[in-house]
N, CA, C and O atoms as a GROMACS GRO file, in nm:
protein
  284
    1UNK      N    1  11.739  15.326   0.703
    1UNK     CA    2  11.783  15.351   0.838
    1UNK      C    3  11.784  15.500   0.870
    1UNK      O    4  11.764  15.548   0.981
    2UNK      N    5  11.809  15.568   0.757
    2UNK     CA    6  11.861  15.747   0.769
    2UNK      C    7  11.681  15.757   0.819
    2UNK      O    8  11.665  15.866   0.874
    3UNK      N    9  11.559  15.682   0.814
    3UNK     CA   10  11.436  15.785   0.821
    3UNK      C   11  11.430  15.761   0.977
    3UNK      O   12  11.396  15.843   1.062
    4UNK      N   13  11.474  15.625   0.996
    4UNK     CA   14  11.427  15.594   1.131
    4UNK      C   15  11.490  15.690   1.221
    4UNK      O   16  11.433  15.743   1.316
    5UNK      N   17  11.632  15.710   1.177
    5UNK     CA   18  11.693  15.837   1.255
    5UNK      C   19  11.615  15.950   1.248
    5UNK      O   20  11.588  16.012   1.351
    6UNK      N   21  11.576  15.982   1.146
    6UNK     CA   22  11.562  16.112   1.100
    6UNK      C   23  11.383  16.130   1.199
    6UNK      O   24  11.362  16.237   1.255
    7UNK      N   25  11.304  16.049   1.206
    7UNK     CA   26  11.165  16.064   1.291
    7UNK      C   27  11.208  16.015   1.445
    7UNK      O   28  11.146  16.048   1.546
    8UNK      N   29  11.334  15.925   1.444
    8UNK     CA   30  11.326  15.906   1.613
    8UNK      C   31  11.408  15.988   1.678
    8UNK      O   32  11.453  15.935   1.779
    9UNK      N   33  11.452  16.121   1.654
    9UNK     CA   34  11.503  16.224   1.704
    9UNK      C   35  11.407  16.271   1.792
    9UNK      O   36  11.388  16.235   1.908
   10UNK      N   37  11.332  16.378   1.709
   10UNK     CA   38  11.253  16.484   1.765
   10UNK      C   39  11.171  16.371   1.817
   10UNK      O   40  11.138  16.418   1.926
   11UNK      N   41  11.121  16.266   1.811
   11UNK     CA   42  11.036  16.184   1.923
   11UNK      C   43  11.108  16.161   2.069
   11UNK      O   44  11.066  16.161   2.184
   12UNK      N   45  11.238  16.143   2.010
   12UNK     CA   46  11.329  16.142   2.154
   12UNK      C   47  11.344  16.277   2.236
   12UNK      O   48  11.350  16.257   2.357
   13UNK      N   49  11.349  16.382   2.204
   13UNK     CA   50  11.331  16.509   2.199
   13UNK      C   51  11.226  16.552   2.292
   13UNK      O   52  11.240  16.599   2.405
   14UNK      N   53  11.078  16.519   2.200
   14UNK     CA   54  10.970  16.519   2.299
   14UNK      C   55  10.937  16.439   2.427
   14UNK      O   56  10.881  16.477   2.530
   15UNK      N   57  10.978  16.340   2.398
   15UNK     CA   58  10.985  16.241   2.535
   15UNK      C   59  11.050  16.298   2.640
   15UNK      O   60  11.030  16.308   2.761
   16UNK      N   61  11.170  16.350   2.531
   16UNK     CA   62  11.257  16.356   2.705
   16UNK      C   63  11.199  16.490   2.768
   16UNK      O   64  11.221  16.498   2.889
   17UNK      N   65  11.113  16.622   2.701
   17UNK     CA   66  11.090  16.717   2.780
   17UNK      C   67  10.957  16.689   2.809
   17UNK      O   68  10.894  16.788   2.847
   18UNK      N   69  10.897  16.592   2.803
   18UNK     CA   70  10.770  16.624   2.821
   18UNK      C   71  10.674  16.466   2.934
   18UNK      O   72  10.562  16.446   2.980
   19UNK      N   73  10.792  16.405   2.928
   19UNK     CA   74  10.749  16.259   3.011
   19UNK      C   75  10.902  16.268   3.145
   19UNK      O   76  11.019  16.232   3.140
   20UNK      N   77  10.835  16.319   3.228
   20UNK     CA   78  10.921  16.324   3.352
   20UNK      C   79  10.838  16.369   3.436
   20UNK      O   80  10.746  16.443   3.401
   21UNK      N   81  10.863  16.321   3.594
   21UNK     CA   82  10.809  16.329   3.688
   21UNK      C   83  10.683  16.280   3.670
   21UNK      O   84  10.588  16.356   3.688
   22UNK      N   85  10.667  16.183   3.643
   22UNK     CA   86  10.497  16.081   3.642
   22UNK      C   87  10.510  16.061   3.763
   22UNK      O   88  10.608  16.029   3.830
   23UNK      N   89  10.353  16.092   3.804
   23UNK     CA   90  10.308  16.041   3.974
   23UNK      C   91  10.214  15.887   3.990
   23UNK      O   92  10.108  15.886   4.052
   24UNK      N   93  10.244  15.822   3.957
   24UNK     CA   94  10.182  15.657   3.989
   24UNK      C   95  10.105  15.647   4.059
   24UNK      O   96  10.157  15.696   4.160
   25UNK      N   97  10.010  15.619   4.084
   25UNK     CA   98   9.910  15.575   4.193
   25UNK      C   99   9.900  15.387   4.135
   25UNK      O  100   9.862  15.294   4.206
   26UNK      N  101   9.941  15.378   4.012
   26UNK     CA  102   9.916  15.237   4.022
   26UNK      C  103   9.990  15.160   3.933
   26UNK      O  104   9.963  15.175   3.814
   27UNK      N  105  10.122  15.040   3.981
   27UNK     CA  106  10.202  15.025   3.870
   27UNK      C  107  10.129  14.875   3.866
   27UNK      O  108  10.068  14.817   3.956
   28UNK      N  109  10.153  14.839   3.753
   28UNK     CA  110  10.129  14.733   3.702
   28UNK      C  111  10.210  14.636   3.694
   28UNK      O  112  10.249  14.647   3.577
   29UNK      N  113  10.276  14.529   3.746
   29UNK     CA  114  10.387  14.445   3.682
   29UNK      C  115  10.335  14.317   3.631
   29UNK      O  116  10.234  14.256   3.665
   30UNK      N  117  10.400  14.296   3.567
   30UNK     CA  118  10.433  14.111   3.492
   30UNK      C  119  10.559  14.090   3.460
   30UNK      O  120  10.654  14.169   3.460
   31UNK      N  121  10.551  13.959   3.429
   31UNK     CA  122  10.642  13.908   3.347
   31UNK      C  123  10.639  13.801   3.246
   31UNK      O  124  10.558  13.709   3.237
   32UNK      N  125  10.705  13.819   3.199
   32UNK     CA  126  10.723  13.746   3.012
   32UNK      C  127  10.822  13.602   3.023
   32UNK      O  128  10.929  13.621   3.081
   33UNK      N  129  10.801  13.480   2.979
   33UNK     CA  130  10.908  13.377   2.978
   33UNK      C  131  10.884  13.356   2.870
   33UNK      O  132  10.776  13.353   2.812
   34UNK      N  133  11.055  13.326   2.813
   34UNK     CA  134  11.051  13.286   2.684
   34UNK      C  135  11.148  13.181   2.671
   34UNK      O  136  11.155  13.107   2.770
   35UNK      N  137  11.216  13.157   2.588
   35UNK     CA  138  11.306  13.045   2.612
   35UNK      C  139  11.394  13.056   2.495
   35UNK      O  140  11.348  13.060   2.381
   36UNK      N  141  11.545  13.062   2.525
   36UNK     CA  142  11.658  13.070   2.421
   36UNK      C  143  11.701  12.959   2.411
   36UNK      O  144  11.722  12.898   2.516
   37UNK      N  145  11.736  12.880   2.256
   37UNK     CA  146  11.797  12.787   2.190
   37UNK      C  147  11.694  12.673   2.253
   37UNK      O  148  11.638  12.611   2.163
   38UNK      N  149  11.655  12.631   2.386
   38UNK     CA  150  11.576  12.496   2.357
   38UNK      C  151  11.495  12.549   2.524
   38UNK      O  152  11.522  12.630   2.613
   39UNK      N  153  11.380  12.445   2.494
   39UNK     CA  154  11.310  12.450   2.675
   39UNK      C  155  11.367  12.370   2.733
   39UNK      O  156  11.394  12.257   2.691
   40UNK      N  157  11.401  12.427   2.866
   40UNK     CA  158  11.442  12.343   3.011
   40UNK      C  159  11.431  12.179   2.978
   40UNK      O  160  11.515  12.098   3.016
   41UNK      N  161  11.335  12.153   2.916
   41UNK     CA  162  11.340  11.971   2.956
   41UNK      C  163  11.397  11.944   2.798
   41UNK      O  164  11.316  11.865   2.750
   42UNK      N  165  11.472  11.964   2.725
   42UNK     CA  166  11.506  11.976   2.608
   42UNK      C  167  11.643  11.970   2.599
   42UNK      O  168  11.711  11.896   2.528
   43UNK      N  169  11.684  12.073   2.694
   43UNK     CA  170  11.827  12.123   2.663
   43UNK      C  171  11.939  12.041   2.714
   43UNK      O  172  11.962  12.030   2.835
   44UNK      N  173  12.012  11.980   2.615
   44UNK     CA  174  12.132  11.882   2.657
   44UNK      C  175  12.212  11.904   2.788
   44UNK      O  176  12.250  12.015   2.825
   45UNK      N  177  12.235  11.784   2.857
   45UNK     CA  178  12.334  11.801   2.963
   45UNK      C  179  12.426  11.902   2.972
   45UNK      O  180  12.431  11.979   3.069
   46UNK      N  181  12.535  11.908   2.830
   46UNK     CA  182  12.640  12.031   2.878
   46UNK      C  183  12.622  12.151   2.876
   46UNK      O  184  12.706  12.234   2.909
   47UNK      N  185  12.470  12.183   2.822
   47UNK     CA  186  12.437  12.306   2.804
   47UNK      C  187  12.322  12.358   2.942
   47UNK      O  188  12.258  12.461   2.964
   48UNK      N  189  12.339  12.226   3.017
   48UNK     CA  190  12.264  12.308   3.161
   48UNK      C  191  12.340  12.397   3.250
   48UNK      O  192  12.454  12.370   3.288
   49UNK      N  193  12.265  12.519   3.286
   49UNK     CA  194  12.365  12.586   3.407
   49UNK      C  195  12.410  12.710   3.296
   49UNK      O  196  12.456  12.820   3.326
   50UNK      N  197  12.390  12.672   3.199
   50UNK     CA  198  12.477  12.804   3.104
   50UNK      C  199  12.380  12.913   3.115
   50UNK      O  200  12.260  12.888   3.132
   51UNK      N  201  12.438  13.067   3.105
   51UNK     CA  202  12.376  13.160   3.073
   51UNK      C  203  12.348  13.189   2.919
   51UNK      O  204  12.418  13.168   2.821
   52UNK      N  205  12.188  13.257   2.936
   52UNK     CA  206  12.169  13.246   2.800
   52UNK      C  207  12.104  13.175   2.748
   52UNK      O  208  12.033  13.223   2.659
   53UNK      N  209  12.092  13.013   2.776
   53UNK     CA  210  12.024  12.928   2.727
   53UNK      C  211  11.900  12.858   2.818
   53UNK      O  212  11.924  12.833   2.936
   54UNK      N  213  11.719  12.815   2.742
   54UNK     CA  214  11.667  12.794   2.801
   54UNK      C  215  11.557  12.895   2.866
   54UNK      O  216  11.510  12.988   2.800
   55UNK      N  217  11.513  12.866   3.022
   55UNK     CA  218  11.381  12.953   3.051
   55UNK      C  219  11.492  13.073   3.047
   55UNK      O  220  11.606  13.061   3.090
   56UNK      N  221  11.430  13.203   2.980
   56UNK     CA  222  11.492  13.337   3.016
   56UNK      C  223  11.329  13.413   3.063
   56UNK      O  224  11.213  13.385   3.032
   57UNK      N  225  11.389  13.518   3.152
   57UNK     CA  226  11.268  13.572   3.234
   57UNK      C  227  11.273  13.753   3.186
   57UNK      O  228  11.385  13.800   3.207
   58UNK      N  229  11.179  13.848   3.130
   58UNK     CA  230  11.159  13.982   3.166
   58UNK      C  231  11.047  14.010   3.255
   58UNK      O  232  10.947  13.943   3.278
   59UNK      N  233  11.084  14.122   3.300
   59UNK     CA  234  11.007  14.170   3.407
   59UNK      C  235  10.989  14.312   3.320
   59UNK      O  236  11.071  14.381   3.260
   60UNK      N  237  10.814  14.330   3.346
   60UNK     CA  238  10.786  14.457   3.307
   60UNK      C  239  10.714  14.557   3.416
   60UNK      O  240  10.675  14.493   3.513
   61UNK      N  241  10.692  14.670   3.423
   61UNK     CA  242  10.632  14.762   3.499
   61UNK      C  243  10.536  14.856   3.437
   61UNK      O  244  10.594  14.932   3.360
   62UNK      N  245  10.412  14.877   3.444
   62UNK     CA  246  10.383  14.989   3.362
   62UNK      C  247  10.241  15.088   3.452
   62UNK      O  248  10.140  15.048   3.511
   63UNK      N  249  10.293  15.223   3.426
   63UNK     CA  250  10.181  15.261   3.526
   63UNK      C  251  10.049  15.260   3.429
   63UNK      O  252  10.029  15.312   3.320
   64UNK      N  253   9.952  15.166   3.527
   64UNK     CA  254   9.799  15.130   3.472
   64UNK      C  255   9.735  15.290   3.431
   64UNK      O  256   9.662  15.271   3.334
   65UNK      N  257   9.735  15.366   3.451
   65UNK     CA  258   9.681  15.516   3.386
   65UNK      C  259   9.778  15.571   3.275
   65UNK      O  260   9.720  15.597   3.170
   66UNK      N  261   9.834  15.580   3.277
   66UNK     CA  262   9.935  15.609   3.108
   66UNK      C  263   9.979  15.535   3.042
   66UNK      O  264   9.992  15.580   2.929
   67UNK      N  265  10.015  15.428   3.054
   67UNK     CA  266  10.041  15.272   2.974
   67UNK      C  267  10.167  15.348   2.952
   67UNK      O  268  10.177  15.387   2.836
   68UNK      N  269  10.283  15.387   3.043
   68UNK     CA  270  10.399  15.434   3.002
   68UNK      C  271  10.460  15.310   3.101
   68UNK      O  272  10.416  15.247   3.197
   69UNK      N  273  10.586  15.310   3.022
   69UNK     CA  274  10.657  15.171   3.109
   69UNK      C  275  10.741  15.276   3.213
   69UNK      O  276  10.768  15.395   3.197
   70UNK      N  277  10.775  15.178   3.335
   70UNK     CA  278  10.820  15.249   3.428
   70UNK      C  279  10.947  15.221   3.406
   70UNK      O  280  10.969  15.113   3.349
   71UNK      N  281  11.056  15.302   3.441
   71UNK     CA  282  11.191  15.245   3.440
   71UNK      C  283  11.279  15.307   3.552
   71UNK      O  284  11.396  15.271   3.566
   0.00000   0.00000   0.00000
């Protein structure tokens, strides 16, 4: 764990002075479905309606010329 710290510093470091103010001309979105503990037609009665369980959705952004995600 100590290396992962120890290399994702100065990467964090560089990121943060050196990836700011990106100008977009073209974002890209999608999105990802995945599904926690069971799929929609699967998942028992008392566990419908719950958060958490079932279709879960991300949404991504990324500008198509730097493949940097937008946030």
């Amino acid at each position: 764990m100590k290396l992962l710290v120890d290399l994702g510093e100065p990467g964090e470091e560089y990121h943060d002075a050196n990836v700011r103010g990106l100008q977009s001309e073209r974002i890209q979105a999608d999105e990802i479905w995945a599904f926690c503990y069971a799929k929609d037609k699967n998942l028992p009665d008392h566990m419908r309606g719950e958060p958490g369980v079932g279709s879960v959705w991300t949404w991504t952004a990324l500008d198509s010329d730097s493949k940097l995600m937008v946030s």
